[in-house]
Amino acid sequence: MRSTESLRDFCQGLPKAELHLHIEGTFEPELLFAIAARNGVPLRFPTVEALREAYAFTDLQSFLDIYYEGAGVLLHEADFFDLTWAYLLRAAADGVRHVEIFFDPQTHTDRGVPFATVLDGIERALKRGEDELGVSYGIILCFLRHLPEDAALATFEEARPHLHRLVGVGLDSSEVGFPPSGFQRVFALAREAGLHVVAHAGEEGPPAYVYEALDLLRVERVDHGVRSIEDPALVRRLVEGRIPLTVCPLSNTALKVFGHLRDHTLAGLHEAGVVVTLNSDDPAYFGGYIAQNFLETAVALGLDRATLATFARNSFEAAFLPEARKRELMAEVDAFVAG
Ligand code: HPA
Ligand code: ZN
């Protein structure tokens, strides 16, 4: 048994999948400055430290404003490769064995960067990660919900020649005022094309948005979903349907969804029987990669190692992977826990 090892080492070594990770949110200030310099893109922050100091968020929108600004220095295939490769090195060191990466093509195509440039760079790094680090992957295209559905439909048509390279579509960006119901047509097209579907819902938005994501978009997982606990019937529905939540604890405290990790609803959701997974969301901005999310959550909520191992098994259950690969990865969790 692994009783003598530190909790930090346990959290890092535990095999896991990361299912809620925005690749643009892994942009560390040092890399951002390096890519801005090589691309000749001016920044309004004089130093890495000054940029980091601006990461004092009050809500989701205050984060998104700076996140989109940072993504503005990404221009070339090599930029998307470097960004993704840097993330994969961190993730592999944190015990990540499978990753499903979100990317926001509209953030880039609206600046004139071709869709294929973005996808080519991300995918090249992921292929290398699979070969050299043993981390399998899926790519999820997210539509920006603060833009009209027509823009999402145009993006989907742009993506059509590349759909075989994607595992699914998602919905992100500003939540309140932009409910899932506005994106039914584009999600129907994605489902018809055989893609998996997920959506951010119930992060800042009410349980009604989670219902809309389930009933109108027919999502298979809910990203965040932490406000679901306000509605016992919704919790029952998540439990009975084994609909996973991709919870991001450090994101939720950084964006003031909860005042403190000890106030987080994930333990209550887990105890109610919901398939909870832990993820880092935008780790360069929220103070930690996935193992740090496991560690700080365990400490704040008093979760034992068996519960953390359950979250890891849940992440493989919730992944868009063939059953055989899921079983193989879950066996890795069992072997790790047994020491
Ligand atoms: N919520 C919504 N949109 C996002 C997030 C998030 O946590 N991260 C990046 N885009
Ligand atoms: Zn997110």
Tab-separated table of C-alpha atoms in Angstrom, residues 27-330:
chain	number	residue	atom	x	y	z
A	27	PHE	CA	-0.452	29.550	-22.102
A	28	GLU	CA	2.161	30.286	-19.421
A	29	PRO	CA	3.330	33.932	-19.335
A	30	GLU	CA	6.930	32.976	-20.179
A	31	LEU	CA	5.894	31.159	-23.361
A	32	LEU	CA	3.413	33.908	-24.183
A	33	PHE	CA	6.203	36.504	-24.043
A	34	ALA	CA	8.531	34.305	-26.121
A	35	ILE	CA	5.955	33.741	-28.859
A	36	ALA	CA	4.886	37.409	-28.846
A	37	ALA	CA	8.547	38.392	-29.329
A	38	ARG	CA	9.193	35.982	-32.196
A	39	ASN	CA	5.938	37.043	-33.899
A	40	GLY	CA	6.559	40.759	-33.335
A	41	VAL	CA	3.242	41.141	-31.513
A	42	PRO	CA	3.276	44.026	-28.998
A	43	LEU	CA	1.983	43.346	-25.474
A	44	ARG	CA	0.525	45.933	-23.116
A	45	PHE	CA	2.376	44.308	-20.200
A	46	PRO	CA	6.069	45.220	-19.842
A	47	THR	CA	7.110	42.015	-18.046
A	48	VAL	CA	6.054	38.451	-17.286
A	49	GLU	CA	5.484	39.529	-13.672
A	50	ALA	CA	3.215	42.406	-14.714
A	51	LEU	CA	1.149	39.997	-16.808
A	52	ARG	CA	0.883	37.526	-13.928
A	53	GLU	CA	-0.242	40.334	-11.632
A	54	ALA	CA	-3.173	40.956	-13.963
A	55	TYR	CA	-4.456	37.447	-13.150
A	56	ALA	CA	-6.687	38.693	-10.337
A	57	PHE	CA	-10.128	37.669	-11.474
A	58	THR	CA	-13.511	38.622	-10.069
A	59	ASP	CA	-15.677	36.387	-12.266
A	60	LEU	CA	-15.661	34.387	-15.520
A	61	GLN	CA	-15.778	37.454	-17.782
A	62	SER	CA	-12.805	39.158	-16.112
A	63	PHE	CA	-10.799	36.012	-16.891
A	64	LEU	CA	-12.072	35.601	-20.448
A	65	ASP	CA	-11.040	39.153	-21.355
A	66	ILE	CA	-7.390	38.460	-20.551
A	67	TYR	CA	-7.495	34.869	-21.867
A	68	TYR	CA	-8.616	36.042	-25.317
A	69	GLU	CA	-6.017	38.813	-25.242
A	70	GLY	CA	-3.250	36.295	-24.502
A	71	ALA	CA	-4.406	33.971	-27.281
A	72	GLY	CA	-3.963	36.886	-29.690
A	73	VAL	CA	-0.215	36.258	-29.986
A	74	LEU	CA	-0.757	32.785	-31.490
A	75	LEU	CA	-0.329	33.039	-35.252
A	76	HIS	CA	1.569	30.102	-36.728
A	77	GLU	CA	1.360	26.315	-36.676
A	78	ALA	CA	4.538	26.215	-34.578
A	79	ASP	CA	2.895	28.450	-31.960
A	80	PHE	CA	0.021	26.006	-31.493
A	81	PHE	CA	2.479	23.121	-31.452
A	82	ASP	CA	4.685	24.753	-28.783
A	83	LEU	CA	1.652	25.607	-26.645
A	84	THR	CA	0.282	22.074	-26.784
A	85	TRP	CA	3.645	20.373	-26.312
A	86	ALA	CA	4.402	22.448	-23.201
A	87	TYR	CA	1.047	21.397	-21.754
A	88	LEU	CA	1.630	17.716	-22.537
A	89	LEU	CA	4.967	17.673	-20.723
A	90	ARG	CA	3.268	19.117	-17.621
A	91	ALA	CA	0.293	16.793	-17.919
A	92	ALA	CA	2.410	13.650	-18.341
A	93	ALA	CA	4.390	14.621	-15.225
A	94	ASP	CA	1.026	14.846	-13.422
A	95	GLY	CA	0.010	11.276	-14.272
A	96	VAL	CA	-2.264	12.197	-17.205
A	97	ARG	CA	-2.637	9.106	-19.435
A	98	HIS	CA	-5.380	10.454	-21.712
A	99	VAL	CA	-6.431	14.001	-22.542
A	100	GLU	CA	-9.402	15.511	-24.333
A	101	ILE	CA	-8.362	19.011	-25.297
A	102	PHE	CA	-10.729	21.907	-26.022
A	103	PHE	CA	-9.779	24.506	-28.563
A	104	ASP	CA	-11.629	27.676	-29.564
A	105	PRO	CA	-11.163	28.043	-33.343
A	106	GLN	CA	-13.207	31.250	-33.531
A	107	THR	CA	-10.693	33.025	-31.283
A	108	HIS	CA	-8.122	32.419	-34.000
A	109	THR	CA	-10.046	32.418	-37.286
A	110	ASP	CA	-11.611	35.780	-36.356
A	111	ARG	CA	-8.022	37.153	-36.317
A	112	GLY	CA	-7.255	35.698	-39.752
A	113	VAL	CA	-5.453	32.541	-38.590
A	114	PRO	CA	-6.640	29.633	-40.779
A	115	PHE	CA	-8.586	26.840	-39.047
A	116	ALA	CA	-6.130	24.234	-40.360
A	117	THR	CA	-3.114	26.098	-38.933
A	118	VAL	CA	-4.597	25.872	-35.448
A	119	LEU	CA	-5.621	22.238	-35.707
A	120	ASP	CA	-2.390	21.150	-37.428
A	121	GLY	CA	-0.202	22.530	-34.629
A	122	ILE	CA	-2.329	21.128	-31.806
A	123	GLU	CA	-2.629	17.722	-33.433
A	124	ARG	CA	1.079	17.432	-34.279
A	125	ALA	CA	1.946	17.930	-30.611
A	126	LEU	CA	-0.726	15.470	-29.480
A	127	LYS	CA	0.572	12.813	-31.888
A	128	ARG	CA	4.073	13.316	-30.544
A	129	GLY	CA	2.698	13.087	-27.010
A	130	GLU	CA	1.024	9.806	-27.839
A	131	ASP	CA	4.245	8.399	-29.319
A	132	GLU	CA	6.766	9.739	-26.832
A	133	LEU	CA	4.783	10.185	-23.612
A	134	GLY	CA	2.134	7.483	-24.023
A	135	VAL	CA	-0.691	9.994	-23.534
A	136	SER	CA	-3.682	9.215	-25.765
A	137	TYR	CA	-5.891	12.080	-26.869
A	138	GLY	CA	-9.075	13.465	-28.344
A	139	ILE	CA	-9.700	16.963	-29.704
A	140	ILE	CA	-12.939	18.842	-28.926
A	141	LEU	CA	-13.891	21.923	-30.929
A	142	CYS	CA	-15.641	24.485	-28.715
A	143	PHE	CA	-18.057	27.091	-30.034
A	144	LEU	CA	-17.946	30.524	-28.402
A	145	ARG	CA	-21.408	31.101	-26.951
A	146	HIS	CA	-21.070	34.896	-26.744
A	147	LEU	CA	-21.116	34.885	-30.565
A	148	PRO	CA	-24.275	34.109	-32.580
A	149	GLU	CA	-25.185	30.550	-33.538
A	150	ASP	CA	-24.697	31.513	-37.189
A	151	ALA	CA	-21.000	32.050	-36.436
A	152	ALA	CA	-20.854	28.597	-34.815
A	153	LEU	CA	-22.562	27.118	-37.895
A	154	ALA	CA	-20.009	28.794	-40.186
A	155	THR	CA	-17.201	27.401	-38.008
A	156	PHE	CA	-18.720	23.937	-38.187
A	157	GLU	CA	-18.759	24.141	-41.992
A	158	GLU	CA	-15.113	25.261	-41.929
A	159	ALA	CA	-14.350	22.267	-39.728
A	160	ARG	CA	-16.225	19.772	-41.921
A	161	PRO	CA	-13.206	18.580	-43.920
A	162	HIS	CA	-11.437	17.924	-40.591
A	163	LEU	CA	-14.178	16.214	-38.586
A	164	HIS	CA	-12.349	12.881	-38.627
A	165	ARG	CA	-9.626	14.591	-36.564
A	166	LEU	CA	-12.084	15.596	-33.813
A	167	VAL	CA	-13.736	13.523	-31.108
A	168	GLY	CA	-16.437	16.038	-30.247
A	169	VAL	CA	-17.773	19.564	-29.951
A	170	GLY	CA	-18.338	21.725	-26.881
A	171	LEU	CA	-19.650	25.132	-25.849
A	172	ASP	CA	-17.669	27.658	-23.832
A	173	SER	CA	-17.092	31.359	-23.064
A	174	SER	CA	-19.466	33.749	-21.223
A	175	GLU	CA	-22.290	31.657	-19.777
A	176	VAL	CA	-24.985	33.809	-18.196
A	177	GLY	CA	-27.238	35.285	-20.900
A	178	PHE	CA	-26.013	32.752	-23.483
A	179	PRO	CA	-27.994	29.580	-22.701
A	180	PRO	CA	-27.465	26.243	-24.459
A	181	SER	CA	-30.868	26.603	-26.179
A	182	GLY	CA	-29.255	29.055	-28.619
A	183	PHE	CA	-27.041	26.335	-30.116
A	184	GLN	CA	-29.449	23.504	-30.920
A	185	ARG	CA	-28.933	23.556	-34.687
A	186	VAL	CA	-25.152	23.348	-34.634
A	187	PHE	CA	-25.175	20.631	-31.969
A	188	ALA	CA	-27.680	18.618	-34.015
A	189	LEU	CA	-25.315	18.825	-37.000
A	190	ALA	CA	-22.402	17.687	-34.840
A	191	ARG	CA	-24.376	14.712	-33.509
A	192	GLU	CA	-25.478	13.788	-37.052
A	193	ALA	CA	-21.800	13.814	-38.038
A	194	GLY	CA	-21.123	11.226	-35.330
A	195	LEU	CA	-19.292	13.532	-32.935
A	196	HIS	CA	-19.574	13.406	-29.161
A	197	VAL	CA	-21.125	16.473	-27.554
A	198	VAL	CA	-20.375	18.303	-24.298
A	199	ALA	CA	-21.125	21.813	-23.025
A	200	HIS	CA	-20.135	24.136	-20.208
A	201	ALA	CA	-23.222	24.589	-18.040
A	202	GLY	CA	-23.902	25.336	-14.405
A	203	GLU	CA	-20.566	27.083	-13.787
A	204	GLU	CA	-22.034	30.564	-13.245
A	205	GLY	CA	-25.344	29.715	-14.890
A	206	PRO	CA	-28.349	28.124	-13.123
A	207	PRO	CA	-29.461	24.468	-13.111
A	208	ALA	CA	-31.873	25.383	-15.937
A	209	TYR	CA	-28.846	25.695	-18.227
A	210	VAL	CA	-27.748	22.165	-17.291
A	211	TYR	CA	-31.227	20.879	-18.171
A	212	GLU	CA	-31.019	22.690	-21.515
A	213	ALA	CA	-27.603	21.172	-22.222
A	214	LEU	CA	-29.008	17.695	-21.497
A	215	ASP	CA	-32.421	18.031	-23.137
A	216	LEU	CA	-31.727	20.328	-26.077
A	217	LEU	CA	-28.073	19.702	-26.917
A	218	ARG	CA	-28.107	16.078	-25.636
A	219	VAL	CA	-24.671	16.395	-24.079
A	220	GLU	CA	-22.956	13.260	-22.796
A	221	ARG	CA	-20.916	15.125	-20.166
A	222	VAL	CA	-21.442	18.467	-18.466
A	223	ASP	CA	-18.447	20.771	-18.107
A	224	HIS	CA	-18.429	22.253	-14.594
A	225	GLY	CA	-22.095	21.595	-13.691
A	226	VAL	CA	-21.296	22.461	-10.087
A	227	ARG	CA	-24.512	24.442	-9.555
A	228	SER	CA	-26.529	21.271	-10.310
A	229	ILE	CA	-26.584	20.565	-6.582
A	230	GLU	CA	-29.129	23.375	-6.178
A	231	ASP	CA	-31.715	21.122	-7.850
A	232	PRO	CA	-32.169	17.653	-6.273
A	233	ALA	CA	-34.126	16.355	-9.284
A	234	LEU	CA	-31.254	17.341	-11.559
A	235	VAL	CA	-28.761	15.580	-9.293
A	236	ARG	CA	-30.909	12.429	-9.492
A	237	ARG	CA	-30.936	12.712	-13.260
A	238	LEU	CA	-27.127	12.988	-13.430
A	239	VAL	CA	-26.772	10.006	-11.102
A	240	GLU	CA	-29.299	7.801	-12.893
A	241	GLY	CA	-27.932	8.646	-16.348
A	242	ARG	CA	-24.309	8.358	-15.164
A	243	ILE	CA	-23.718	11.728	-16.795
A	244	PRO	CA	-20.247	12.850	-15.708
A	245	LEU	CA	-19.319	16.323	-14.537
A	246	THR	CA	-15.887	17.682	-15.471
A	247	VAL	CA	-15.245	19.704	-12.330
A	248	CYS	CA	-12.402	22.238	-12.125
A	249	PRO	CA	-11.907	23.179	-8.468
A	250	LEU	CA	-9.091	25.743	-8.759
A	251	SER	CA	-10.883	27.411	-11.666
A	252	ASN	CA	-14.008	27.746	-9.544
A	253	THR	CA	-12.205	29.461	-6.681
A	254	ALA	CA	-10.122	31.675	-9.019
A	255	LEU	CA	-13.344	32.863	-10.701
A	256	LYS	CA	-15.213	33.225	-7.388
A	257	VAL	CA	-17.834	30.579	-8.107
A	258	PHE	CA	-16.974	29.494	-4.540
A	259	GLY	CA	-15.293	31.647	-1.927
A	260	HIS	CA	-13.073	28.801	-0.778
A	261	LEU	CA	-12.370	25.227	-1.838
A	262	ARG	CA	-13.971	24.022	1.410
A	263	ASP	CA	-17.269	25.461	0.118
A	264	HIS	CA	-17.038	23.478	-3.139
A	265	THR	CA	-20.045	21.311	-4.029
A	266	LEU	CA	-18.028	18.488	-5.599
A	267	ALA	CA	-17.908	16.379	-2.439
A	268	GLY	CA	-21.688	16.636	-2.061
A	269	LEU	CA	-22.186	15.731	-5.717
A	270	HIS	CA	-19.848	12.751	-5.355
A	271	GLU	CA	-21.603	11.578	-2.179
A	272	ALA	CA	-24.947	11.814	-3.993
A	273	GLY	CA	-23.560	9.396	-6.591
A	274	VAL	CA	-22.651	11.752	-9.439
A	275	VAL	CA	-19.704	10.708	-11.651
A	276	VAL	CA	-17.312	13.519	-10.677
A	277	THR	CA	-13.985	14.091	-12.435
A	278	LEU	CA	-11.298	16.649	-11.509
A	279	ASN	CA	-9.620	18.809	-14.151
A	280	SER	CA	-7.589	22.001	-14.476
A	281	ASP	CA	-9.607	24.058	-17.053
A	282	ASP	CA	-7.059	26.859	-17.689
A	283	PRO	CA	-4.084	25.906	-15.512
A	284	ALA	CA	-1.763	28.747	-16.550
A	285	TYR	CA	-4.334	31.204	-15.211
A	286	PHE	CA	-5.819	29.424	-12.193
A	287	GLY	CA	-2.788	28.402	-10.161
A	288	GLY	CA	-2.300	24.755	-10.874
A	289	TYR	CA	-2.291	21.774	-13.190
A	290	ILE	CA	-4.388	18.674	-12.600
A	291	ALA	CA	-2.364	17.125	-9.753
A	292	GLN	CA	-2.538	20.429	-7.863
A	293	ASN	CA	-6.329	20.342	-8.306
A	294	PHE	CA	-6.409	16.848	-6.792
A	295	LEU	CA	-4.104	17.844	-3.945
A	296	GLU	CA	-5.712	21.116	-2.883
A	297	THR	CA	-9.199	19.625	-3.177
A	298	ALA	CA	-8.244	16.609	-1.068
A	299	VAL	CA	-6.784	18.835	1.645
A	300	ALA	CA	-9.628	21.376	1.691
A	301	LEU	CA	-12.442	18.822	1.634
A	302	GLY	CA	-10.709	16.100	3.629
A	303	LEU	CA	-10.964	13.511	0.829
A	304	ASP	CA	-9.117	10.227	1.293
A	305	ARG	CA	-6.967	8.460	-1.291
A	306	ALA	CA	-9.725	5.989	-2.147
A	307	THR	CA	-11.966	8.914	-3.155
A	308	LEU	CA	-9.216	10.416	-5.317
A	309	ALA	CA	-8.767	7.022	-6.990
A	310	THR	CA	-12.530	6.961	-7.658
A	311	PHE	CA	-12.257	10.348	-9.381
A	312	ALA	CA	-9.431	8.931	-11.510
A	313	ARG	CA	-11.499	5.856	-12.439
A	314	ASN	CA	-14.426	8.173	-13.196
A	315	SER	CA	-12.229	10.145	-15.604
A	316	PHE	CA	-11.585	7.004	-17.658
A	317	GLU	CA	-15.251	5.975	-17.519
A	318	ALA	CA	-16.204	9.469	-18.745
A	319	ALA	CA	-13.615	9.577	-21.542
A	320	PHE	CA	-14.542	9.159	-25.188
A	321	LEU	CA	-12.457	6.017	-25.537
A	322	PRO	CA	-13.068	2.423	-26.629
A	323	GLU	CA	-14.056	0.148	-23.738
A	324	ALA	CA	-10.827	-1.868	-24.014
A	325	ARG	CA	-8.630	1.209	-23.528
A	326	LYS	CA	-10.824	2.327	-20.596
A	327	ARG	CA	-10.376	-1.049	-18.908
A	328	GLU	CA	-6.620	-0.908	-19.470
A	329	LEU	CA	-6.397	2.560	-17.900
A	330	MET	CA	-8.638	1.659	-14.964
